[in-house]
JSON list of C-alpha atoms in Angstrom, two decimals:
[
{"chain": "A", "resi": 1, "resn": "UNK", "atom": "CA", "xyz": [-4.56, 10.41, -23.90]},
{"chain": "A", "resi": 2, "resn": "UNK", "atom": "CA", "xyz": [-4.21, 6.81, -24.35]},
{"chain": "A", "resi": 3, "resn": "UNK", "atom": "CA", "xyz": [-2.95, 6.15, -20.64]},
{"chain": "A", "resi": 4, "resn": "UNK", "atom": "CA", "xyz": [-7.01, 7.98, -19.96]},
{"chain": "A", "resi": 5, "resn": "UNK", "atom": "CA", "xyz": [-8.52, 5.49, -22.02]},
{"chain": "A", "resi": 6, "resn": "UNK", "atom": "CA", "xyz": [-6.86, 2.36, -20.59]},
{"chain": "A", "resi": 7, "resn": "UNK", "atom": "CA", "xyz": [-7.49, 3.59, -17.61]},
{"chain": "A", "resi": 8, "resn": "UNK", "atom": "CA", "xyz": [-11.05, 4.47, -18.73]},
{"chain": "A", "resi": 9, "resn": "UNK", "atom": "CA", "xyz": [-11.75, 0.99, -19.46]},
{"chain": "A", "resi": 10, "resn": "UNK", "atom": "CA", "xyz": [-9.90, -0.56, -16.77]},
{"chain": "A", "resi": 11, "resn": "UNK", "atom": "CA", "xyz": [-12.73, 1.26, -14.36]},
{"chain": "A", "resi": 12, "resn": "UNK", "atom": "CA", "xyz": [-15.76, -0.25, -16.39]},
{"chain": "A", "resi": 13, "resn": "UNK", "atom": "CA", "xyz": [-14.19, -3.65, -16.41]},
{"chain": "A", "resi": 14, "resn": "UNK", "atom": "CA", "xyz": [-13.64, -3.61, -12.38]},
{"chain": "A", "resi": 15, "resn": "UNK", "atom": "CA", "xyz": [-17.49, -1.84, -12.24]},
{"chain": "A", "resi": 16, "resn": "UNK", "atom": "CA", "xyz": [-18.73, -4.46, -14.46]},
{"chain": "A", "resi": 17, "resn": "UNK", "atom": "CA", "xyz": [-17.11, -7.23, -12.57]},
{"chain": "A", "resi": 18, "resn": "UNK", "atom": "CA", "xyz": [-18.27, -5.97, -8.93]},
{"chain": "A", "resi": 19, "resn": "UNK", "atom": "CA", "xyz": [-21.98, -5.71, -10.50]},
{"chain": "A", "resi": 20, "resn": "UNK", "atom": "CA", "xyz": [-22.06, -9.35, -12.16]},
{"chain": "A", "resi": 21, "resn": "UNK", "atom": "CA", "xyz": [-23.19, -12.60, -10.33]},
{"chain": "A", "resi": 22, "resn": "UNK", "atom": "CA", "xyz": [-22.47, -15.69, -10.91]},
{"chain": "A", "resi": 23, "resn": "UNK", "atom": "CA", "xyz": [-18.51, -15.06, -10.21]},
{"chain": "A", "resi": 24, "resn": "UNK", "atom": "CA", "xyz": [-16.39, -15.84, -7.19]},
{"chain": "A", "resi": 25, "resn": "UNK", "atom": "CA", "xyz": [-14.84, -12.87, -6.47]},
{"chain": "A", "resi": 26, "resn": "UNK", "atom": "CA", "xyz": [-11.93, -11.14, -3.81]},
{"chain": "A", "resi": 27, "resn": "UNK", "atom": "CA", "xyz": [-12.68, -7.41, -2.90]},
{"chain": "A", "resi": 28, "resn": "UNK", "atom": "CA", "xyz": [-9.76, -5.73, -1.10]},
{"chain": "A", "resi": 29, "resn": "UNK", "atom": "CA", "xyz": [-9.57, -2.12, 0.09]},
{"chain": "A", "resi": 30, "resn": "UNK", "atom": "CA", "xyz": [-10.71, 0.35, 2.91]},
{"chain": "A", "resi": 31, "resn": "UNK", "atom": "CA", "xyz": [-13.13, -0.34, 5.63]},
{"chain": "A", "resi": 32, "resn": "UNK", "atom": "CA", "xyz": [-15.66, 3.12, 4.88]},
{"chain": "A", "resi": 33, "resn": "UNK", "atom": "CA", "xyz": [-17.73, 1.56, 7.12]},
{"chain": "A", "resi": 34, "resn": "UNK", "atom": "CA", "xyz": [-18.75, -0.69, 10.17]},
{"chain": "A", "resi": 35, "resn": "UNK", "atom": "CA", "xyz": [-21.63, -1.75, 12.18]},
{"chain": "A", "resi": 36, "resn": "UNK", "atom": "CA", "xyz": [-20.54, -4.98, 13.80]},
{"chain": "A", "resi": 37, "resn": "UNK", "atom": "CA", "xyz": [-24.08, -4.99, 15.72]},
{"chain": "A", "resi": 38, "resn": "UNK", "atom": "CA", "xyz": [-25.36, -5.59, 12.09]},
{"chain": "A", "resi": 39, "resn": "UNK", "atom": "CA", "xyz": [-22.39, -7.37, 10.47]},
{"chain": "A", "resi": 40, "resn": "UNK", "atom": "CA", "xyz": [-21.99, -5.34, 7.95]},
{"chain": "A", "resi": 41, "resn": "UNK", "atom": "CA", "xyz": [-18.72, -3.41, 6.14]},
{"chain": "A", "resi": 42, "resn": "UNK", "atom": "CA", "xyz": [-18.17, -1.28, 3.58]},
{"chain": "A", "resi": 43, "resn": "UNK", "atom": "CA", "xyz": [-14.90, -1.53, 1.66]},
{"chain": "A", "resi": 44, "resn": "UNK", "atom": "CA", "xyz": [-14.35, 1.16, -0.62]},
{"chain": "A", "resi": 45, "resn": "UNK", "atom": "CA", "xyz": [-11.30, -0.37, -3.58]},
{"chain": "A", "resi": 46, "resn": "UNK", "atom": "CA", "xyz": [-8.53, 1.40, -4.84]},
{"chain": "A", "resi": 47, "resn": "UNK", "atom": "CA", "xyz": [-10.29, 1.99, -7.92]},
{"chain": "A", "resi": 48, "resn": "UNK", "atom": "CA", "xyz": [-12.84, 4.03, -5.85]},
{"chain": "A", "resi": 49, "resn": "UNK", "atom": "CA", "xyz": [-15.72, 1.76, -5.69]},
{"chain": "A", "resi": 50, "resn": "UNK", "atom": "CA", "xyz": [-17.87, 1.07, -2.22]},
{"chain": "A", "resi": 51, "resn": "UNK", "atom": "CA", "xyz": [-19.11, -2.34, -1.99]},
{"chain": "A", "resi": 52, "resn": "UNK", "atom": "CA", "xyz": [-21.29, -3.48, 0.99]},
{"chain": "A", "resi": 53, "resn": "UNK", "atom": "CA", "xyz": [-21.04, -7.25, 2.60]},
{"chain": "A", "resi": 54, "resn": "UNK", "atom": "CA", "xyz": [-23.15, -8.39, 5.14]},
{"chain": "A", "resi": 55, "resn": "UNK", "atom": "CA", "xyz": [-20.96, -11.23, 6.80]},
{"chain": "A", "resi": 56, "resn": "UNK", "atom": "CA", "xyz": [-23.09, -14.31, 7.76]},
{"chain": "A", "resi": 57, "resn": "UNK", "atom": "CA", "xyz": [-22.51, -15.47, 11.66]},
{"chain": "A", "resi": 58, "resn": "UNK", "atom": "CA", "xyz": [-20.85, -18.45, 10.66]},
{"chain": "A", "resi": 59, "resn": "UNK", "atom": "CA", "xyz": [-18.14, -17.20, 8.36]},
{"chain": "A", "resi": 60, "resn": "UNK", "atom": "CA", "xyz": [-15.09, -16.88, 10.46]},
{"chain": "A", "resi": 61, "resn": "UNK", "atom": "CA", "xyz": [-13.20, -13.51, 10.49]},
{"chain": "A", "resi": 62, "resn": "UNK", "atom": "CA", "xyz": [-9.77, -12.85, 10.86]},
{"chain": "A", "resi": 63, "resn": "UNK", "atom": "CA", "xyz": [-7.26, -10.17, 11.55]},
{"chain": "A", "resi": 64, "resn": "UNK", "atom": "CA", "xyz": [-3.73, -10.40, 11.08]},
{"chain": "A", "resi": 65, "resn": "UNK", "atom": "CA", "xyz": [-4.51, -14.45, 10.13]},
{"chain": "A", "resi": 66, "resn": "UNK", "atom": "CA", "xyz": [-5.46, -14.70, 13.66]},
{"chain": "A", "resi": 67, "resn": "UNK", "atom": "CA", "xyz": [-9.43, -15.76, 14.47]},
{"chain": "A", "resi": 68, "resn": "UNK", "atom": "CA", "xyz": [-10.82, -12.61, 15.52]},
{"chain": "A", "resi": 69, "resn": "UNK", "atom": "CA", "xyz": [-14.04, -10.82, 16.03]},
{"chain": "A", "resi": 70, "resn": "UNK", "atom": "CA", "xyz": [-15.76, -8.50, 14.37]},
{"chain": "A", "resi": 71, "resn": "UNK", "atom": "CA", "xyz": [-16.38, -5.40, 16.73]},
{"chain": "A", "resi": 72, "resn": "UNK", "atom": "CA", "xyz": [-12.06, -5.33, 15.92]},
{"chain": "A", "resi": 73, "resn": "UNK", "atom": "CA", "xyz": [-13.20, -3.82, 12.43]},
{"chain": "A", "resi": 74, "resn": "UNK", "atom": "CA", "xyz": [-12.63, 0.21, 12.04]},
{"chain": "A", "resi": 75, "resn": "UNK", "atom": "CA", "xyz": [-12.61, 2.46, 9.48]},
{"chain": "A", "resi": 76, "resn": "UNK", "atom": "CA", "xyz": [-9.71, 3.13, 7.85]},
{"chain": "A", "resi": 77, "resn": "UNK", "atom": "CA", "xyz": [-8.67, -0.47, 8.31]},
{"chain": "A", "resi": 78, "resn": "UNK", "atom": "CA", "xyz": [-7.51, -2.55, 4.81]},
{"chain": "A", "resi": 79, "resn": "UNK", "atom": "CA", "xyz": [-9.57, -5.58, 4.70]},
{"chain": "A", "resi": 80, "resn": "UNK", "atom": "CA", "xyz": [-10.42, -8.25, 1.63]},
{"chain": "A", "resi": 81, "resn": "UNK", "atom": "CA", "xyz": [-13.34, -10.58, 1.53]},
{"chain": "A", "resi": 82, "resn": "UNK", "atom": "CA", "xyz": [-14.06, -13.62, -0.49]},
{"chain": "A", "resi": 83, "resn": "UNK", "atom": "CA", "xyz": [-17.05, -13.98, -2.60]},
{"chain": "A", "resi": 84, "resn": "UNK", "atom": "CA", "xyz": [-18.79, -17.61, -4.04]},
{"chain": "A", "resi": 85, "resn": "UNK", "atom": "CA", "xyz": [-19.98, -17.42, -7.29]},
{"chain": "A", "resi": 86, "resn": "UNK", "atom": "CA", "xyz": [-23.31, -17.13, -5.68]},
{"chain": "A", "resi": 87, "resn": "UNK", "atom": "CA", "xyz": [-21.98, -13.61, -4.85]},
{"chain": "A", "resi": 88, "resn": "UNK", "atom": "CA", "xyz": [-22.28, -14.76, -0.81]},
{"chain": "A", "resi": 89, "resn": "UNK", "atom": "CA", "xyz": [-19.11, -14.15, 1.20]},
{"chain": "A", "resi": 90, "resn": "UNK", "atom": "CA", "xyz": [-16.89, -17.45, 1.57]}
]
């Protein structure tokens, strides 16, 4: 019972934190998701959240630590992204 509870309120802290702005943040998980015509993915985190970036064209992306671009991006893929405090991807 009490190893449902911690994990209880380990899920509302990570939900809370995802929602609130004003925090830099790092999102790692699953690419759900990918439309490189729009820029946009979908990483869904092991604690079952989806969160949806649009990636601005001047923010580099990499894959593997190697400059890459973005139509390299497919589902099922693990990917984190860097947030500013201004909740904008860094």
């Amino acid at each position: 019972m009490r190893s449902i509870s911690r994990l209880s309120v380990l899920v509302c802290l990570l939900a809370i934190s995802f929602s609130s702005r004003g925090e830099a943040g790092v999102f790692s998980g699953e690419i759900t998701s990918v439309s490189a015509a729009q820029k946009q993915v979908v990483i869904k985190t092991t604690a079952g959240l989806e969160k949806t970036f649009l990636v601005p064209g001047d923010i580099p992306v990499t894959f593997n630590g190697k400059p890459a671009e973005f139509d390299q991006f497919k589902t099922g893929q693990r990917a984190t992204i860097f947030t500013s405090s201004n909740g904008e991807i860094t």
